[in-house]
Short mmCIF file of C-alpha atoms and ligand atoms in Angstrom, two decimals:
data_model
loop_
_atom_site.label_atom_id
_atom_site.label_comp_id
_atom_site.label_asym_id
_atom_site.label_seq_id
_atom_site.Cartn_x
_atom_site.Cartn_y
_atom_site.Cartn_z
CA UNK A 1 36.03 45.59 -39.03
CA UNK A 2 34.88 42.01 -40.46
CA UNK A 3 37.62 40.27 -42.22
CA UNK A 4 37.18 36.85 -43.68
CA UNK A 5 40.07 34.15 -44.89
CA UNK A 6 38.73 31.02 -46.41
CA UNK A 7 35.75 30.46 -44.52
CA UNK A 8 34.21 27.32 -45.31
CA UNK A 9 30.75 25.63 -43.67
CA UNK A 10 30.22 21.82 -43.92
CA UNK A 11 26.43 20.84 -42.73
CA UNK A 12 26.94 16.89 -41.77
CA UNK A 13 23.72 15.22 -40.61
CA UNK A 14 23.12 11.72 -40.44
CA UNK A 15 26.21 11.01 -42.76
CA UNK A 16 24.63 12.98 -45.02
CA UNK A 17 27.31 16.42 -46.49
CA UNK A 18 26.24 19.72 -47.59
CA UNK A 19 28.48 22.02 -48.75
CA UNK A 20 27.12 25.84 -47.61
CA UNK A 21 30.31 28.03 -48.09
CA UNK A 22 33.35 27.34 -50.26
CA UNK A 23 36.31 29.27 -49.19
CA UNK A 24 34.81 32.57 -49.02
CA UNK A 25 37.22 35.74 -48.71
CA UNK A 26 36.11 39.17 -48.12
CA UNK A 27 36.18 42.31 -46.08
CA UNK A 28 33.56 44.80 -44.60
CA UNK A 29 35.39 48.04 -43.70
CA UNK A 30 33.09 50.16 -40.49
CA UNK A 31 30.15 52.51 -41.80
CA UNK A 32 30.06 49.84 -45.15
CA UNK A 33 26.38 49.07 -46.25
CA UNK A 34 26.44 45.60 -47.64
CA UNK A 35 23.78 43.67 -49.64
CA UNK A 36 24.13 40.13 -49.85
CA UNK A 37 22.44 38.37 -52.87
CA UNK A 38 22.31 35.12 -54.46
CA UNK A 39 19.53 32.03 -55.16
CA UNK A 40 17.66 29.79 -52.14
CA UNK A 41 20.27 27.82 -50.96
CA UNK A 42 23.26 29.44 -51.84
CA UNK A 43 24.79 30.10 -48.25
CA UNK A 44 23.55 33.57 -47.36
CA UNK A 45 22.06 32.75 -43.94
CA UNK A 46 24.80 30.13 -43.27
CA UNK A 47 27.16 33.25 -43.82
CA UNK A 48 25.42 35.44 -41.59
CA UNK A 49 25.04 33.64 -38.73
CA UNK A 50 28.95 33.29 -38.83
CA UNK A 51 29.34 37.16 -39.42
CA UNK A 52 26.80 37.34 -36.36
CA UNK A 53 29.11 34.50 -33.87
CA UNK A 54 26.23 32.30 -33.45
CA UNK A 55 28.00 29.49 -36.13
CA UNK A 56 31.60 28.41 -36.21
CA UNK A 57 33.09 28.21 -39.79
CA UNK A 58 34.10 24.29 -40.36
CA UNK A 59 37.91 26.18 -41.43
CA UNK A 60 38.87 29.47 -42.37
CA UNK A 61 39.10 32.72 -39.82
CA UNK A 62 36.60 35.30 -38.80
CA UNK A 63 38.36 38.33 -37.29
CA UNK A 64 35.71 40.97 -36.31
CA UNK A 65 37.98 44.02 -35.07
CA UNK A 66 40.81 42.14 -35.53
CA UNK A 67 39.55 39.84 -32.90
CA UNK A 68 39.87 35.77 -33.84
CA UNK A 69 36.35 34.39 -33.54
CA UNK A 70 37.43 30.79 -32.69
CA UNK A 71 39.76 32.13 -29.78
CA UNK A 72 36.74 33.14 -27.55
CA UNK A 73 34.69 31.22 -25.16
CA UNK A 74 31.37 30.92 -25.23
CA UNK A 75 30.81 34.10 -22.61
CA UNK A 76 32.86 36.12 -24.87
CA UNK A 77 30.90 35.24 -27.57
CA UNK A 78 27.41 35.80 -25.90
CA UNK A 79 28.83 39.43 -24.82
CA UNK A 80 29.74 39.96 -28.09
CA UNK A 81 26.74 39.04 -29.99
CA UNK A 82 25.09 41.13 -26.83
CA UNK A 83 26.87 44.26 -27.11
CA UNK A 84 28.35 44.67 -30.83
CA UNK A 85 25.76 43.31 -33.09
CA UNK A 86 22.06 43.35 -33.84
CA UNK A 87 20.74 40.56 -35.77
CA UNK A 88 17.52 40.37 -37.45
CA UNK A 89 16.87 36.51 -38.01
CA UNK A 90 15.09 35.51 -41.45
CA UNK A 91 12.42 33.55 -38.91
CA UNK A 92 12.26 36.63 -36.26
CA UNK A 93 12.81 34.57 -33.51
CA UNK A 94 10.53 36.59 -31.34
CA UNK A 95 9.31 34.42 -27.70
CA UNK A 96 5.80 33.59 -28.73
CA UNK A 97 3.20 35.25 -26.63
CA UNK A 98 5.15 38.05 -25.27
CA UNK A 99 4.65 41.57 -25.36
CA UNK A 100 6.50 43.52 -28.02
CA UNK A 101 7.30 45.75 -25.43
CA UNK A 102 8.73 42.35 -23.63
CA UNK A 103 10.60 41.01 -26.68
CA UNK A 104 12.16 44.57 -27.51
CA UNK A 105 13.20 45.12 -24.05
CA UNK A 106 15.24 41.48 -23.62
CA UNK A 107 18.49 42.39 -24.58
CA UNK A 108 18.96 45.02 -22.18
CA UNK A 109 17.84 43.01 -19.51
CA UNK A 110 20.32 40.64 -20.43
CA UNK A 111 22.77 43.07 -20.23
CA UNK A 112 21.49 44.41 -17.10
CA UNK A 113 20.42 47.97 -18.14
CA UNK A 114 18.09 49.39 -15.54
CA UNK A 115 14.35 48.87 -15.94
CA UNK A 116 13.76 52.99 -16.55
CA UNK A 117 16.12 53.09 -19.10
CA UNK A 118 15.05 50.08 -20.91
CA UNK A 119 11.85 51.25 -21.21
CA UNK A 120 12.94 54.57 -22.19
CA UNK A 121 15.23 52.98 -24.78
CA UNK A 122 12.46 50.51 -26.00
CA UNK A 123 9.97 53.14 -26.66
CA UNK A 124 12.12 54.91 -28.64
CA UNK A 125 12.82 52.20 -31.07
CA UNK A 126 9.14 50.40 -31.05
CA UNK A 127 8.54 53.95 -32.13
CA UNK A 128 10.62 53.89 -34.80
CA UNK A 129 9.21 51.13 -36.23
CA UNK A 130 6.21 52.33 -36.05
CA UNK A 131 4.33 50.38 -33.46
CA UNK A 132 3.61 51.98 -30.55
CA UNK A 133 -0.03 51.80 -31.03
CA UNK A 134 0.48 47.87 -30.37
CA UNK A 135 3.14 48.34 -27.63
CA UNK A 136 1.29 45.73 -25.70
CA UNK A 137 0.14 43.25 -28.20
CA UNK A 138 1.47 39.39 -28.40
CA UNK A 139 3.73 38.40 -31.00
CA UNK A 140 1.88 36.15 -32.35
CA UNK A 141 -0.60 38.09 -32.89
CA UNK A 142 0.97 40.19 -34.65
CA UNK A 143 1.23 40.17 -39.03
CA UNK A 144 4.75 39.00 -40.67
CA UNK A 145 5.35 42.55 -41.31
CA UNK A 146 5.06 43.74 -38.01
CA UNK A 147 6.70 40.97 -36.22
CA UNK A 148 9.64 41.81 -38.82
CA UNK A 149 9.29 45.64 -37.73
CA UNK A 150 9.61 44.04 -33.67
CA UNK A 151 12.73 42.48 -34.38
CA UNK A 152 14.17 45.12 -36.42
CA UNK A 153 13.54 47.33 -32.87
CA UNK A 154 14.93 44.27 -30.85
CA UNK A 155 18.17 44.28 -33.16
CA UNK A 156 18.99 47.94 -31.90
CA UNK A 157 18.41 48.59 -28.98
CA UNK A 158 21.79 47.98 -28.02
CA UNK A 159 23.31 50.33 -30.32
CA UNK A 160 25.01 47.97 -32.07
CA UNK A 161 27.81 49.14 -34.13
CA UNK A 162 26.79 46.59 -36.86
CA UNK A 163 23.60 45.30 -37.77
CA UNK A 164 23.10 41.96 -39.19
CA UNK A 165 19.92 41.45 -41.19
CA UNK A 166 18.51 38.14 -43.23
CA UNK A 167 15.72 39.47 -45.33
CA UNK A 168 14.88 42.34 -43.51
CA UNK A 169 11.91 43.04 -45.91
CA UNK A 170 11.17 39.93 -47.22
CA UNK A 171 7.32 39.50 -45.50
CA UNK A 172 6.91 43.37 -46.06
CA UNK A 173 4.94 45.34 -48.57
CA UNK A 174 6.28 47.42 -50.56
CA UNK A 175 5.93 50.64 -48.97
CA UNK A 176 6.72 49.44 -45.63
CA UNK A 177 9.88 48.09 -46.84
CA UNK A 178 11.13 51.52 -48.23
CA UNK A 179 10.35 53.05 -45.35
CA UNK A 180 12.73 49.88 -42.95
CA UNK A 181 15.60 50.38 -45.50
CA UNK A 182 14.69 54.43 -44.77
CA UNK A 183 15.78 53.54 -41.22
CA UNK A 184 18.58 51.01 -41.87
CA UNK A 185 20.33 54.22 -44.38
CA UNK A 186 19.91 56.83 -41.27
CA UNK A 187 21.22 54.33 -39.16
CA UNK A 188 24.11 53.73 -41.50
CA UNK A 189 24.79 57.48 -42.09
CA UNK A 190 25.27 57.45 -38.14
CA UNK A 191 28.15 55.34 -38.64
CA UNK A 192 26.48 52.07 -37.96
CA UNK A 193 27.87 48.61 -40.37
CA UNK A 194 25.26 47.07 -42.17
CA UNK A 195 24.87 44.07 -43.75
CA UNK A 196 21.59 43.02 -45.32
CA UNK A 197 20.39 39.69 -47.40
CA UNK A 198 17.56 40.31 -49.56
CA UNK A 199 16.61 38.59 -53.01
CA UNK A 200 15.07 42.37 -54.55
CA UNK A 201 17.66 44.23 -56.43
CA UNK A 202 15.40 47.33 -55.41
CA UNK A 203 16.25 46.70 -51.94
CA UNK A 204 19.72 45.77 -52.31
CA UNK A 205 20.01 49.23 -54.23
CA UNK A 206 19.67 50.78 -51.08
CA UNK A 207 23.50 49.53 -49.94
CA UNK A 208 26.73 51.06 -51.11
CA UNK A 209 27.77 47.43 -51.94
CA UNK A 210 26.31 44.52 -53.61
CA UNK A 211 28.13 40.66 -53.05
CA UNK A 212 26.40 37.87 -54.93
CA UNK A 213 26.75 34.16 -53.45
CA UNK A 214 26.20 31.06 -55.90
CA UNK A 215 26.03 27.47 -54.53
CA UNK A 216 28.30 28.65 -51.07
CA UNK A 217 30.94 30.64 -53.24
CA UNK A 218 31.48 34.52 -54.22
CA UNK A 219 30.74 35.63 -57.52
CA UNK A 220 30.82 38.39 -59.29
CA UNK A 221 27.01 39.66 -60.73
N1 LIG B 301 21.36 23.16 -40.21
C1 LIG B 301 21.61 22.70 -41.44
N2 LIG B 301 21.88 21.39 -41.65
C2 LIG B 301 22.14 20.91 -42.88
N3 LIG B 301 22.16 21.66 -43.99
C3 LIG B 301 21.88 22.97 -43.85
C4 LIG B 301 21.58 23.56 -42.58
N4 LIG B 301 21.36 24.89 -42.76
C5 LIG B 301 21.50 25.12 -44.08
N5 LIG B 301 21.81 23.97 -44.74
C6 LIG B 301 22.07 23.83 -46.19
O1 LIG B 301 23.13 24.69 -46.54
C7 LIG B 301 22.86 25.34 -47.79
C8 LIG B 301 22.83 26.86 -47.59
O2 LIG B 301 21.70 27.17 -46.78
P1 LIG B 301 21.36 28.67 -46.34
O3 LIG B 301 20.27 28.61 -45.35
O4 LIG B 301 22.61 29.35 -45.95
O5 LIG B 301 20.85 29.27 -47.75
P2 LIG B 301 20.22 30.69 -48.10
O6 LIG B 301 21.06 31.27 -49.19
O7 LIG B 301 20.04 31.49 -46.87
O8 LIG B 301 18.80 30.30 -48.71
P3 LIG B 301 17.37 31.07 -48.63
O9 LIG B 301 17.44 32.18 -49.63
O10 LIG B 301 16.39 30.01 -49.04
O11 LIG B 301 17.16 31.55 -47.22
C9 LIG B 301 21.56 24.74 -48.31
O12 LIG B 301 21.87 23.69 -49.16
C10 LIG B 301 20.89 24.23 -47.03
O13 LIG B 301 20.06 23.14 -47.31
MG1 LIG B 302 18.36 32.14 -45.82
#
């Protein structure tokens, strides 16, 4: 399903290099659970947002279902990103002072689902997460936790078939957090592709498969 061959990632800014990934090769097969691990810095969320078509690789290929990344336009890759995949960002990126209802409900009105079903659809997964006592509350004001739990529900209401997620449990206690990777394994034993950053091996022992990144290249533990 993902397939990667020498994918590198060169940040240049005012003259200045950095190095993220170093000729990274690997494959996720469909229904895999992946943790990705590795130290601040080391290319995780560089690597992500390439396995999620919102970054271009500086050379290498990306082939998600045998598809060549760099091939499509920029409408391909929008209904891709759209349709396929669910990304939770490391930041949120939830619109600021906007419903949760409002943020969960954006993707399918993007895609032009009707209104009944998005709501029907948005309940279910605001639900899931466990907020529907704050259906109508702002995002910001809303606790790291829960704005993590909105864009967890945001991330799948398109039913993507794989889910993308940068430390999905990172500003979550610890009970909370077993009960989002409780989600992310029934979603997974419905046939859904995951692949997860976190830097807690108890969270990463949730997936069926561990990779460890060190300064932008694959290592074993
Ligand atoms: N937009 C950017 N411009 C320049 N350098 C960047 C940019 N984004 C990331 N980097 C650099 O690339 C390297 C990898 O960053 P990345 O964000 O992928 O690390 P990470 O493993 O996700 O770290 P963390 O665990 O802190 O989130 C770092 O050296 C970082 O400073
Ligand atoms: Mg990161």
């Amino acid at each position: 399903m993902i397939s990667l061959k020498k994918i590198s990632k060169v940040y240049r800014n005012d003259g200045v290099e950095t190095v993220a990934l170093r000729e990274i090769n690997f494959e996720i097969k469909k229904g895999e659970f992946v943790a990705i691990m590795g130290p601040s810095g080391s290319g995780k969320s560089t690597l992500m947002h390439i396995l999620g078509a919102l970054d271009s690789p500086t050379s290498g290929k990306y082939f998600l279902d045998g598809q060549d990344i760099a091939t499509l336009n920029d409408d391909q890759l929008a209904e891709i990103r759209n349709q396929k995949i669910g990304f939770v960002f490391q930041s949120f990126n939830l619109l600021p002072r906007t419903t949760i209802l409002k943020n969960v409900t954006l993707p399918m009105a993007y895609a032009g689902i009707d209104i009944k079903r998005r709501l029907e659809i948005a309940h279910k997964y605001i639900d899931l997460v466990g907020l529907t006592d704050r259906i109508d509350h702002l995002s910001n004001q809303l606790s790291g936790g829960q704005q993590q739990r909105v864009a967890i529900a945001r991330s799948l209401v398109m039913d993507p078939k794989i889910i993308l997620a940068d430390e999905p449990t990172g500003n979550i206690a610890s009970d909370q957090a077993e009960s989002i990777m409780k989600i992310f394994k029934d979603l997974n034993k419905q046939g859904r592709t995951i692949v997860m950053i976190t830097h807690e091996p108890d969270i990463a022992a949730h997936a069926k498969r561990v990779i460890y990144l060190r300064d932008g290249r694959l290592v074993k533990k």
